[in-house]
XYZ file of C-alpha atoms in Angstrom:
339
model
C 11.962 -9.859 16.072
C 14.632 -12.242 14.646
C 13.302 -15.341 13.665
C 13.043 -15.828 9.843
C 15.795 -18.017 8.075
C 16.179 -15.009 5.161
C 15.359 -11.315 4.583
C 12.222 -10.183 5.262
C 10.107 -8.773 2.179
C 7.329 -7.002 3.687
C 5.629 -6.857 6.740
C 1.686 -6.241 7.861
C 0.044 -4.616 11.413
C -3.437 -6.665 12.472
C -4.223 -5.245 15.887
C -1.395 -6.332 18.209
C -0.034 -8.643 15.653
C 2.548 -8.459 13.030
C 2.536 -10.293 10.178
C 5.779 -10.787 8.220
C 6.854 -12.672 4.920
C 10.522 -14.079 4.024
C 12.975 -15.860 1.273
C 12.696 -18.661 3.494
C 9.235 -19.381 1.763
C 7.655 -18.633 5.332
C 4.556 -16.531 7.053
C 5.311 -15.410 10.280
C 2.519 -13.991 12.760
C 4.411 -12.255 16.011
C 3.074 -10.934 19.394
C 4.504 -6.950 19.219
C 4.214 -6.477 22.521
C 6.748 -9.306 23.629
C 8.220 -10.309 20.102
C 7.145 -13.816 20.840
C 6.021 -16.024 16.903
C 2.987 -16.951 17.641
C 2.252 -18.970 14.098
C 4.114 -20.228 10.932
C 2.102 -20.400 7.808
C 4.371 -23.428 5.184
C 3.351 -24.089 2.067
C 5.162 -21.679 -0.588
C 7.734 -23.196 -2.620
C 9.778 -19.713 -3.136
C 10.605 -16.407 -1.955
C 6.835 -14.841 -0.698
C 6.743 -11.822 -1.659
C 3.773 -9.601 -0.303
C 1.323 -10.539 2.289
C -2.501 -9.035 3.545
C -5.026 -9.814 6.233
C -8.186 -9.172 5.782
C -11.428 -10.376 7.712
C -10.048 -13.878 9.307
C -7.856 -14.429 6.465
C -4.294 -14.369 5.178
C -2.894 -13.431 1.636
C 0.135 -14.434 0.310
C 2.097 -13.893 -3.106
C 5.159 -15.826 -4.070
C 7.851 -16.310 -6.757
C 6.271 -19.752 -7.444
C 3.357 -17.874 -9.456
C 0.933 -18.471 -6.811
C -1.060 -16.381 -4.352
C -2.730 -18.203 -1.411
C -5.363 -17.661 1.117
C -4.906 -18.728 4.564
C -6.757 -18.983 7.933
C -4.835 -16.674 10.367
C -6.031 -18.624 13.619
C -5.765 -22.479 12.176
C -2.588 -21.721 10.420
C -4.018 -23.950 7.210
C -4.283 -22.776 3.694
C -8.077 -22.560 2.404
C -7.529 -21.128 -1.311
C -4.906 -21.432 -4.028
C -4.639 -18.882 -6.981
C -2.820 -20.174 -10.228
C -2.619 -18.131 -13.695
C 0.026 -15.946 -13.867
C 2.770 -17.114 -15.523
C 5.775 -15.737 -13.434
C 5.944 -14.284 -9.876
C 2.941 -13.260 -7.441
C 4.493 -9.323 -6.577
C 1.795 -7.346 -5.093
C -1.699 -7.637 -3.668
C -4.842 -5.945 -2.956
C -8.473 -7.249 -1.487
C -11.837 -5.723 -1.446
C -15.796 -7.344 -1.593
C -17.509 -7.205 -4.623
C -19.960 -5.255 -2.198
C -17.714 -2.274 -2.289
C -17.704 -1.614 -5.969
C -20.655 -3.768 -7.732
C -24.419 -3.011 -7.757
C -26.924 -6.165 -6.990
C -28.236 -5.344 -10.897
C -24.652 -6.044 -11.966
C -23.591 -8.869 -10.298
C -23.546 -12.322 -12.126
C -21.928 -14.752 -10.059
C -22.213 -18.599 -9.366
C -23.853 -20.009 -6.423
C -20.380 -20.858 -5.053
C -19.445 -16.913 -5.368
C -22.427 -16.115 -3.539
C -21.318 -17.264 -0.127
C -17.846 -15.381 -0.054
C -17.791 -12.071 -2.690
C -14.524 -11.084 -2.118
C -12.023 -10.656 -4.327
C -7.721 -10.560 -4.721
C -6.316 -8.621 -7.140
C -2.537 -9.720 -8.271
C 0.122 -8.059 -9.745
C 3.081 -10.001 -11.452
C 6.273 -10.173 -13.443
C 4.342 -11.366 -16.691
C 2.820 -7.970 -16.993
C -0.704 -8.522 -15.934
C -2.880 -7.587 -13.383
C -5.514 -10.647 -12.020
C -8.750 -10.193 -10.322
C -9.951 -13.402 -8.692
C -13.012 -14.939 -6.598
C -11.627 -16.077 -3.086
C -14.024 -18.541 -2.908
C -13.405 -20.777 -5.723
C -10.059 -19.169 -6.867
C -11.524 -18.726 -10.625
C -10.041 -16.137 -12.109
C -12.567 -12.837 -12.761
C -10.689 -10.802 -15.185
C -7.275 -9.850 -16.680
C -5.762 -6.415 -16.943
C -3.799 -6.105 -19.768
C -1.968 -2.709 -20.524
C 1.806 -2.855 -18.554
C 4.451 -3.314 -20.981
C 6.567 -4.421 -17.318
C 6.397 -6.412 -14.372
C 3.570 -5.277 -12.079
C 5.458 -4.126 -8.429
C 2.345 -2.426 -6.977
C -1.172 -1.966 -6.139
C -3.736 0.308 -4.466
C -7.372 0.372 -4.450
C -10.042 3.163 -4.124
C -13.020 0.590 -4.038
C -15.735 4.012 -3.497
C -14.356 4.889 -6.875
C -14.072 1.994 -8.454
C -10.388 2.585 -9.293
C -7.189 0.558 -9.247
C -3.845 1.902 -9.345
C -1.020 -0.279 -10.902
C 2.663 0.514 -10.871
C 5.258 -1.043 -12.837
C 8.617 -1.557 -14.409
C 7.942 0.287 -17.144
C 7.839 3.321 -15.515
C 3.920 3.997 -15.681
C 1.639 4.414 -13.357
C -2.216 3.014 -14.807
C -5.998 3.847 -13.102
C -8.222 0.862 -13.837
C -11.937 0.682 -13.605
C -11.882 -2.213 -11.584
C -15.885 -3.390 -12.463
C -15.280 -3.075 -16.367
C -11.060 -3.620 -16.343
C -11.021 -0.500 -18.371
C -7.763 1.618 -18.615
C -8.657 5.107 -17.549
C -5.160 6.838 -17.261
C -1.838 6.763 -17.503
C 0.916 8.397 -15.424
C 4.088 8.880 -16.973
C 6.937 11.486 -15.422
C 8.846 9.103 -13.549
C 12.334 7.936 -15.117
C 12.281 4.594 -13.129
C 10.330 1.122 -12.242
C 7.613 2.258 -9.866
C 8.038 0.319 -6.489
C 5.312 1.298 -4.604
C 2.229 3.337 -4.002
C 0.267 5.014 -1.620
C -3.463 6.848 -1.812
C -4.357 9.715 0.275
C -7.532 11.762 -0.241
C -7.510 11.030 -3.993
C -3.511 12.110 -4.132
C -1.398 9.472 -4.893
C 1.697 9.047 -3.666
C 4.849 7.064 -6.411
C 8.052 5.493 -4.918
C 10.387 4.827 -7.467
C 14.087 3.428 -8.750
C 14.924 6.697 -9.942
C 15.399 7.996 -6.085
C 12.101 10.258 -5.892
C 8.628 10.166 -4.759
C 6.214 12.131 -6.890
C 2.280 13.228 -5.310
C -0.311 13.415 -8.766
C -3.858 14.759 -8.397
C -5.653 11.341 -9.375
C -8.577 13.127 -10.877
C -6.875 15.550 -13.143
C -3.211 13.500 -13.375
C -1.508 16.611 -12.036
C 2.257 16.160 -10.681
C 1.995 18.502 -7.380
C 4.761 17.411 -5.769
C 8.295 15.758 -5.754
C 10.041 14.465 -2.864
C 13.942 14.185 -2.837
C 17.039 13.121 -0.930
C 17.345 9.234 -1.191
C 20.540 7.797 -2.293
C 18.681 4.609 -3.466
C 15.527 3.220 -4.809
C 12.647 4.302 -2.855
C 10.899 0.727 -2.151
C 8.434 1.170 0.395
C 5.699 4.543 1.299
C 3.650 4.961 4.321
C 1.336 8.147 4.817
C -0.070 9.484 8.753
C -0.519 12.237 10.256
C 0.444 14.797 7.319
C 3.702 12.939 7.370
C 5.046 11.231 4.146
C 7.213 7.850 5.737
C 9.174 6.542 3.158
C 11.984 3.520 2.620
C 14.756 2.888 0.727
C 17.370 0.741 -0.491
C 19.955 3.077 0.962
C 19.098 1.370 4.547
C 16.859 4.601 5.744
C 13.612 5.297 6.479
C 12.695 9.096 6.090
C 9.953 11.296 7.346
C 8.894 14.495 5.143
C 5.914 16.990 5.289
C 3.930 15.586 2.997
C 2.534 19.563 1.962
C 6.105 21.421 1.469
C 8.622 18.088 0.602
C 10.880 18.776 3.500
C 12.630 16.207 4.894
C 12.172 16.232 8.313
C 13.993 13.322 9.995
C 16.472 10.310 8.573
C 15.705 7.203 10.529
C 18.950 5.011 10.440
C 19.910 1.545 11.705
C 19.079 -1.183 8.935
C 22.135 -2.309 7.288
C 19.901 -3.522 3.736
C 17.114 -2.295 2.026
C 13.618 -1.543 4.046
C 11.065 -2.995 2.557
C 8.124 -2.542 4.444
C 6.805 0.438 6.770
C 3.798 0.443 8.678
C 2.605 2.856 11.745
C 0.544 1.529 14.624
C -0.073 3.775 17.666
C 2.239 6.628 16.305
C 5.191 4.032 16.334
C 7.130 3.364 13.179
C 7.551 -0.318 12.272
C 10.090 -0.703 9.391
C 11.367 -4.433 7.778
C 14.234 -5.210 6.377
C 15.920 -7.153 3.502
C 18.996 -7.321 7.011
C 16.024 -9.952 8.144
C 15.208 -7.422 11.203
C 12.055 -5.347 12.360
C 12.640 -2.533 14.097
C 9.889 -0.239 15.586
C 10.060 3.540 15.684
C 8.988 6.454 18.126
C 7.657 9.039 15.937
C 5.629 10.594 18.796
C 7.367 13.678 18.747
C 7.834 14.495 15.298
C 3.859 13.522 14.492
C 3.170 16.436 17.588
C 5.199 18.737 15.862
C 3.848 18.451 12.382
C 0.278 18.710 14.279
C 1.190 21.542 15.965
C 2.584 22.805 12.597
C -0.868 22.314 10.780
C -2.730 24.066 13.332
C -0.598 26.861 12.502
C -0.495 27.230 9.511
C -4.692 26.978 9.507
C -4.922 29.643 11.828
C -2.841 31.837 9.699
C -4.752 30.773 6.887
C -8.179 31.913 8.589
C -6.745 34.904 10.057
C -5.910 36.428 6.085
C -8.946 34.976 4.750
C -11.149 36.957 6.617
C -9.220 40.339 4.983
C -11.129 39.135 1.922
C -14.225 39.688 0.383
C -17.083 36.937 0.751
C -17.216 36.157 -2.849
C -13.353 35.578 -2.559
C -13.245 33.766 0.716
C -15.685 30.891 -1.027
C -13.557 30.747 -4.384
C -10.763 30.618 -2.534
C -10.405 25.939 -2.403
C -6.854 26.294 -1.540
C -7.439 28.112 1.630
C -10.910 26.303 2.535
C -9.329 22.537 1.842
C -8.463 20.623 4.955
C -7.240 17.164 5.042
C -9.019 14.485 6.911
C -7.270 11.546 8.042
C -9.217 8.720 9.921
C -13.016 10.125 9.800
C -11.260 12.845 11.829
Protein backbone atom coordinates (compact mmCIF):
# COMPACT_ATOMS: atom_id res chain seq x y z
CA UNK A 1 0.00 0.00 0.00
CA UNK A 2 2.39 2.85 -0.99
CA UNK A 3 0.95 6.03 -0.62
CA UNK A 4 2.28 8.04 2.40
CA UNK A 5 4.94 10.86 1.70
CA UNK A 6 7.24 9.34 4.87
CA UNK A 7 7.64 6.18 7.01
CA UNK A 8 4.88 4.76 8.40
CA UNK A 9 4.71 4.68 12.39
CA UNK A 10 2.05 2.35 13.17
CA UNK A 11 -0.73 0.90 11.61
CA UNK A 12 -4.51 -0.27 12.87
CA UNK A 13 -7.11 -3.27 11.40
CA UNK A 14 -11.07 -1.96 11.57
CA UNK A 15 -12.92 -4.69 9.72
CA UNK A 16 -11.73 -4.56 6.09
CA UNK A 17 -9.96 -1.35 6.67
CA UNK A 18 -6.53 -0.35 7.56
CA UNK A 19 -5.72 2.50 9.21
CA UNK A 20 -2.16 3.87 9.01
CA UNK A 21 -0.22 6.98 10.47
CA UNK A 22 3.04 8.76 8.89
CA UNK A 23 5.96 11.60 9.27
CA UNK A 24 4.10 13.23 6.67
CA UNK A 25 1.68 14.47 9.51
CA UNK A 26 -1.08 12.27 7.70
CA UNK A 27 -4.04 9.53 8.57
CA UNK A 28 -4.53 7.21 6.01
CA UNK A 29 -7.72 4.80 5.89
CA UNK A 30 -7.09 1.94 2.95
CA UNK A 31 -9.43 -0.70 1.36
CA UNK A 32 -7.18 -4.21 2.16
CA UNK A 33 -8.77 -6.01 -0.17
CA UNK A 34 -7.71 -3.80 -3.28
CA UNK A 35 -5.12 -1.38 -1.53
CA UNK A 36 -7.19 1.47 -2.79
CA UNK A 37 -6.95 5.06 0.15
CA UNK A 38 -10.13 5.50 0.74
CA UNK A 39 -9.68 8.77 3.24
CA UNK A 40 -6.97 11.28 4.42
CA UNK A 41 -7.40 12.66 7.85
CA UNK A 42 -4.98 16.58 7.79
CA UNK A 43 -4.66 18.43 10.56
CA UNK A 44 -1.36 17.39 12.61
CA UNK A 45 1.41 19.70 12.45
CA UNK A 46 4.22 16.82 13.05
CA UNK A 47 5.18 13.35 12.83
CA UNK A 48 1.72 11.27 14.22
CA UNK A 49 2.76 8.92 16.07
CA UNK A 50 0.10 6.23 17.22
CA UNK A 51 -3.38 5.93 16.03
CA UNK A 52 -6.90 3.91 17.43
CA UNK A 53 -10.45 3.42 16.26
CA UNK A 54 -12.86 2.92 18.40
CA UNK A 55 -16.80 3.10 18.04
CA UNK A 56 -17.10 5.68 14.89
CA UNK A 57 -14.08 7.43 15.89
CA UNK A 58 -10.41 8.03 15.18
CA UNK A 59 -7.43 8.69 17.64
CA UNK A 60 -4.45 10.25 16.86
CA UNK A 61 -1.13 11.24 18.81
CA UNK A 62 1.51 13.50 17.41
CA UNK A 63 4.91 15.15 18.06
CA UNK A 64 3.04 18.51 18.21
CA UNK A 65 1.82 17.52 21.90
CA UNK A 66 -1.58 16.89 20.77
CA UNK A 67 -3.90 13.91 20.51
CA UNK A 68 -7.06 14.29 18.36
CA UNK A 69 -10.33 12.67 17.82
CA UNK A 70 -11.68 12.23 14.48
CA UNK A 71 -14.82 11.01 12.61
CA UNK A 72 -13.68 7.97 10.51
CA UNK A 73 -16.59 8.36 7.83
CA UNK A 74 -16.63 12.48 7.53
CA UNK A 75 -12.92 12.62 7.62
CA UNK A 76 -13.28 15.92 10.13
CA UNK A 77 -11.70 16.30 13.47
CA UNK A 78 -14.38 16.50 16.45
CA UNK A 79 -11.95 16.75 19.64
CA UNK A 80 -8.55 18.24 20.41
CA UNK A 81 -6.44 17.14 23.52
CA UNK A 82 -3.74 19.72 24.77
CA UNK A 83 -1.58 19.30 28.15
CA UNK A 84 1.30 17.47 27.73
CA UNK A 85 4.14 19.32 27.30
CA UNK A 86 6.16 17.30 24.62
CA UNK A 87 5.09 14.52 22.19
CA UNK A 88 1.65 12.48 22.08
CA UNK A 89 3.53 8.59 21.97
CA UNK A 90 0.99 6.09 22.79
CA UNK A 91 -2.73 5.64 23.28
CA UNK A 92 -5.38 3.70 24.84
CA UNK A 93 -9.48 4.15 25.01
CA UNK A 94 -12.07 2.63 27.16
CA UNK A 95 -15.82 4.03 28.68
CA UNK A 96 -15.96 5.09 31.99
CA UNK A 97 -18.70 2.23 31.93
CA UNK A 98 -16.01 -0.37 31.92
CA UNK A 99 -14.24 0.55 35.08
CA UNK A 100 -16.54 3.13 37.21
CA UNK A 101 -19.62 2.32 39.34
CA UNK A 102 -22.86 4.79 38.88
CA UNK A 103 -22.11 5.61 42.94
CA UNK A 104 -18.69 6.81 41.78
CA UNK A 105 -19.15 8.73 38.95
CA UNK A 106 -19.11 12.63 39.21
CA UNK A 107 -19.17 14.05 35.92
CA UNK A 108 -20.61 17.25 34.19
CA UNK A 109 -23.65 17.27 32.16
CA UNK A 110 -21.42 17.60 29.06
CA UNK A 111 -19.56 14.17 30.21
CA UNK A 112 -22.77 12.58 30.49
CA UNK A 113 -23.56 12.26 26.82
CA UNK A 114 -20.14 10.64 25.70
CA UNK A 115 -18.17 8.71 28.91
CA UNK A 116 -15.35 7.69 27.18
CA UNK A 117 -12.11 8.30 27.86
CA UNK A 118 -8.18 8.53 26.09
CA UNK A 119 -5.45 7.81 27.99
CA UNK A 120 -1.93 9.41 26.66
CA UNK A 121 1.41 8.60 27.09
CA UNK A 122 4.28 11.17 26.33
CA UNK A 123 7.88 12.26 26.29
CA UNK A 124 7.35 14.62 29.43
CA UNK A 125 6.94 11.60 31.59
CA UNK A 126 3.29 11.54 32.29
CA UNK A 127 0.50 9.56 31.64
CA UNK A 128 -3.09 11.69 30.80
CA UNK A 129 -6.54 10.47 31.20
CA UNK A 130 -9.04 12.67 29.39
CA UNK A 131 -12.97 13.10 28.70
CA UNK A 132 -13.57 12.74 24.82
CA UNK A 133 -16.30 14.82 25.01
CA UNK A 134 -15.05 18.04 26.19
CA UNK A 135 -11.27 17.17 26.00
CA UNK A 136 -10.80 18.26 29.88
CA UNK A 137 -8.26 16.57 31.22
CA UNK A 138 -9.41 13.75 34.12
CA UNK A 139 -6.24 12.96 35.83
CA UNK A 140 -2.40 12.83 35.67
CA UNK A 141 -0.18 9.86 36.31
CA UNK A 142 2.83 10.82 37.71
CA UNK A 143 5.54 8.10 38.58
CA UNK A 144 7.93 7.55 35.09
CA UNK A 145 11.18 9.06 35.57
CA UNK A 146 11.16 8.63 31.22
CA UNK A 147 9.27 9.23 28.26
CA UNK A 148 6.07 7.15 28.21
CA UNK A 149 6.38 4.66 24.76
CA UNK A 150 3.44 2.40 25.72
CA UNK A 151 0.12 1.52 26.94
CA UNK A 152 -2.31 -1.33 27.65
CA UNK A 153 -5.47 -1.52 29.45
CA UNK A 154 -7.28 -4.29 31.47
CA UNK A 155 -10.51 -2.09 31.98
CA UNK A 156 -12.31 -5.52 34.06
CA UNK A 157 -9.43 -4.88 36.39
CA UNK A 158 -9.16 -1.58 36.51
CA UNK A 159 -5.46 -1.65 35.57
CA UNK A 160 -3.17 0.29 33.26
CA UNK A 161 0.09 -0.77 32.15
CA UNK A 162 2.72 1.95 31.25
CA UNK A 163 6.09 1.35 29.68
CA UNK A 164 8.85 3.67 29.44
CA UNK A 165 12.34 4.90 28.86
CA UNK A 166 13.37 4.32 32.01
CA UNK A 167 13.27 0.89 31.80
CA UNK A 168 10.10 0.20 34.10
CA UNK A 169 7.19 -1.21 33.51
CA UNK A 170 4.15 0.52 36.09
CA UNK A 171 0.31 -1.07 36.88
CA UNK A 172 -1.99 1.87 37.54
CA UNK A 173 -5.36 1.81 39.13
CA UNK A 174 -6.87 3.61 36.49
CA UNK A 175 -10.24 4.91 38.76
CA UNK A 176 -7.93 6.25 41.70
CA UNK A 177 -4.40 6.89 39.41
CA UNK A 178 -2.76 4.88 42.08
CA UNK A 179 0.67 3.17 41.39
CA UNK A 180 0.24 -0.48 42.18
CA UNK A 181 3.55 -2.05 40.82
CA UNK A 182 6.53 -1.76 39.35
CA UNK A 183 8.39 -4.01 36.89
CA UNK A 184 11.94 -3.70 36.73
CA UNK A 185 14.34 -6.62 34.98
CA UNK A 186 14.63 -5.15 31.72
CA UNK A 187 18.07 -3.32 30.85
CA UNK A 188 16.38 -1.10 28.14
CA UNK A 189 13.50 1.63 27.20
CA UNK A 190 10.36 -0.48 27.04
CA UNK A 191 8.81 -0.10 23.46
CA UNK A 192 5.84 -1.86 23.64
CA UNK A 193 3.37 -4.07 25.38
CA UNK A 194 1.01 -6.65 25.02
CA UNK A 195 -1.72 -8.37 27.64
CA UNK A 196 -2.75 -11.87 27.39
CA UNK A 197 -4.81 -13.63 30.08
CA UNK A 198 -3.32 -11.42 32.81
CA UNK A 199 0.47 -12.21 31.32
CA UNK A 200 2.03 -9.42 29.98
CA UNK A 201 4.08 -9.43 27.33
CA UNK A 202 7.56 -6.38 27.29
CA UNK A 203 9.33 -5.45 23.97
CA UNK A 204 12.32 -3.71 24.63
CA UNK A 205 15.77 -1.78 23.35
CA UNK A 206 17.78 -4.24 25.01
CA UNK A 207 16.80 -6.99 22.14
CA UNK A 208 14.38 -9.25 24.39
CA UNK A 209 10.84 -9.75 25.17
CA UNK A 210 10.13 -10.75 28.74
CA UNK A 211 6.27 -12.53 29.79
CA UNK A 212 5.57 -11.37 33.89
CA UNK A 213 2.64 -12.87 35.81
CA UNK A 214 0.72 -9.42 36.30
CA UNK A 215 -0.75 -10.53 39.56
CA UNK A 216 2.28 -11.74 41.36
CA UNK A 217 5.09 -9.65 39.04
CA UNK A 218 6.70 -12.97 38.20
CA UNK A 219 9.28 -12.99 35.10
CA UNK A 220 8.15 -16.49 33.39
CA UNK A 221 9.60 -16.07 30.37
CA UNK A 222 12.28 -14.44 28.05
CA UNK A 223 12.24 -14.40 24.43
CA UNK A 224 15.55 -14.02 22.39
CA UNK A 225 17.16 -13.73 18.97
CA UNK A 226 16.64 -10.07 17.70
CA UNK A 227 19.57 -8.20 16.51
CA UNK A 228 17.73 -4.88 17.27
CA UNK A 229 15.25 -3.17 19.42
CA UNK A 230 12.14 -5.06 19.65
CA UNK A 231 9.49 -2.16 18.72
CA UNK A 232 6.34 -3.70 18.06
CA UNK A 233 4.35 -7.23 19.84
CA UNK A 234 1.34 -8.93 18.58
CA UNK A 235 -0.15 -12.12 20.42
CA UNK A 236 -2.78 -15.01 18.42
CA UNK A 237 -3.19 -18.15 18.39
CA UNK A 238 -0.48 -19.24 21.14
CA UNK A 239 1.90 -17.45 18.85
CA UNK A 240 4.08 -14.52 20.18
CA UNK A 241 4.49 -12.02 16.68
CA UNK A 242 7.02 -9.70 17.33
CA UNK A 243 8.99 -6.63 15.33
CA UNK A 244 12.08 -5.18 15.26
CA UNK A 245 14.39 -2.63 14.21
CA UNK A 246 16.54 -5.26 12.57
CA UNK A 247 13.84 -5.22 9.55
CA UNK A 248 12.12 -8.73 10.80
CA UNK A 249 9.13 -9.78 12.06
CA UNK A 250 9.39 -13.11 14.12
CA UNK A 251 6.96 -15.73 15.23
CA UNK A 252 7.75 -17.77 18.61
CA UNK A 253 5.67 -20.20 20.82
CA UNK A 254 4.62 -18.05 23.15
CA UNK A 255 4.78 -21.29 26.03
CA UNK A 256 8.53 -22.66 25.30
CA UNK A 257 10.33 -19.18 23.60
CA UNK A 258 11.18 -20.92 20.41
CA UNK A 259 11.50 -19.09 17.55
CA UNK A 260 9.61 -20.54 15.05
CA UNK A 261 9.79 -18.52 11.81
CA UNK A 262 11.86 -15.11 10.69
CA UNK A 263 9.62 -13.11 8.44
CA UNK A 264 11.98 -10.97 6.16
CA UNK A 265 11.46 -8.30 3.48
CA UNK A 266 11.31 -4.70 5.17
CA UNK A 267 14.43 -2.89 4.59
CA UNK A 268 13.76 -0.40 8.12
CA UNK A 269 12.37 -0.91 11.28
CA UNK A 270 8.62 -2.55 11.65
CA UNK A 271 6.72 -0.71 13.60
CA UNK A 272 3.44 -2.00 13.70
CA UNK A 273 1.97 -5.72 13.51
CA UNK A 274 -1.48 -6.61 13.47
CA UNK A 275 -3.30 -10.12 12.44
CA UNK A 276 -6.66 -10.17 10.70
CA UNK A 277 -8.00 -13.49 9.34
CA UNK A 278 -4.74 -15.44 10.27
CA UNK A 279 -2.79 -12.99 7.90
CA UNK A 280 0.12 -11.01 9.23
CA UNK A 281 0.03 -7.27 8.49
CA UNK A 282 3.41 -5.64 9.41
CA UNK A 283 4.36 -1.54 8.78
CA UNK A 284 7.29 -0.15 8.22
CA UNK A 285 9.56 2.86 9.02
CA UNK A 286 10.66 1.67 4.64
CA UNK A 287 6.97 3.50 4.30
CA UNK A 288 5.51 -0.10 3.13
CA UNK A 289 2.75 -2.57 4.47
CA UNK A 290 3.15 -5.83 3.76
CA UNK A 291 0.64 -8.63 4.71
CA UNK A 292 1.62 -12.10 5.85
CA UNK A 293 0.29 -15.80 5.42
CA UNK A 294 0.69 -17.30 8.72
CA UNK A 295 -1.96 -19.96 7.97
CA UNK A 296 0.28 -22.69 8.21
CA UNK A 297 2.39 -21.99 11.01
CA UNK A 298 -0.94 -20.91 13.29
CA UNK A 299 -2.22 -24.87 12.15
CA UNK A 300 0.83 -26.18 13.32
CA UNK A 301 1.11 -24.53 16.67
CA UNK A 302 -2.76 -25.67 17.00
CA UNK A 303 -2.05 -28.92 16.18
CA UNK A 304 0.93 -28.63 18.61
CA UNK A 305 -1.39 -27.55 21.60
CA UNK A 306 -3.72 -30.26 21.08
CA UNK A 307 -0.86 -32.39 21.65
CA UNK A 308 0.62 -31.49 24.12
CA UNK A 309 -3.08 -31.41 26.11
CA UNK A 310 -3.68 -34.80 25.28
CA UNK A 311 -0.43 -35.84 26.71
CA UNK A 312 -1.11 -33.78 29.53
CA UNK A 313 -4.57 -35.64 30.25
CA UNK A 314 -3.27 -38.92 29.40
CA UNK A 315 -0.46 -38.64 32.69
CA UNK A 316 -2.85 -36.87 34.75
CA UNK A 317 -5.12 -39.52 35.03
CA UNK A 318 -1.95 -41.86 36.54
CA UNK A 319 -2.55 -39.57 39.52
CA UNK A 320 -4.44 -39.55 42.46
CA UNK A 321 -7.72 -37.29 42.64
CA UNK A 322 -6.44 -35.10 45.31
CA UNK A 323 -3.35 -34.56 42.97
CA UNK A 324 -5.10 -34.26 39.68
CA UNK A 325 -7.13 -31.01 41.29
CA UNK A 326 -3.84 -29.42 42.88
CA UNK A 327 -2.25 -29.97 39.97
CA UNK A 328 -3.08 -25.75 38.09
CA UNK A 329 -0.29 -26.30 35.77
CA UNK A 330 -1.76 -29.29 34.15
CA UNK A 331 -5.59 -28.13 34.51
CA UNK A 332 -4.79 -24.36 33.00
CA UNK A 333 -5.84 -23.88 29.42
CA UNK A 334 -5.62 -20.72 27.56
CA UNK A 335 -8.60 -19.11 26.03
CA UNK A 336 -8.25 -16.84 23.25
CA UNK A 337 -11.42 -15.12 21.74
CA UNK A 338 -14.34 -16.48 24.19
CA UNK A 339 -13.08 -19.73 22.64
Amino acid sequence: FPGHESYITFCHLENEAAFTCSADHTIRKWDVVTGQCLAVYRGHTSIVNRILVAKDYLFSGSYDRTARCWSVDKEKQIQEFRGHRNCVLTLAHYSSRDVLEEEEEEEEEEERVSRDLLVTGSTDCTVKVWWVSSGRCYQTLLGHTGAVLCLILDAPNRELFSGSTDYTIRTWNIVTGEQLKVFKEHQGSIICLELVNRHLYSGSADRTVKCWLVDTGERIQTYKAHKHSVSTLKYHAGILFTGSGDACARAFNSRSGVLQKIFRGHKFIINCIQIHNELLYTASHDGTLRIWDIRGICKRNKQRLKKERSVQGRSSQKGSLSRLFNNKVGCMVQQENGE
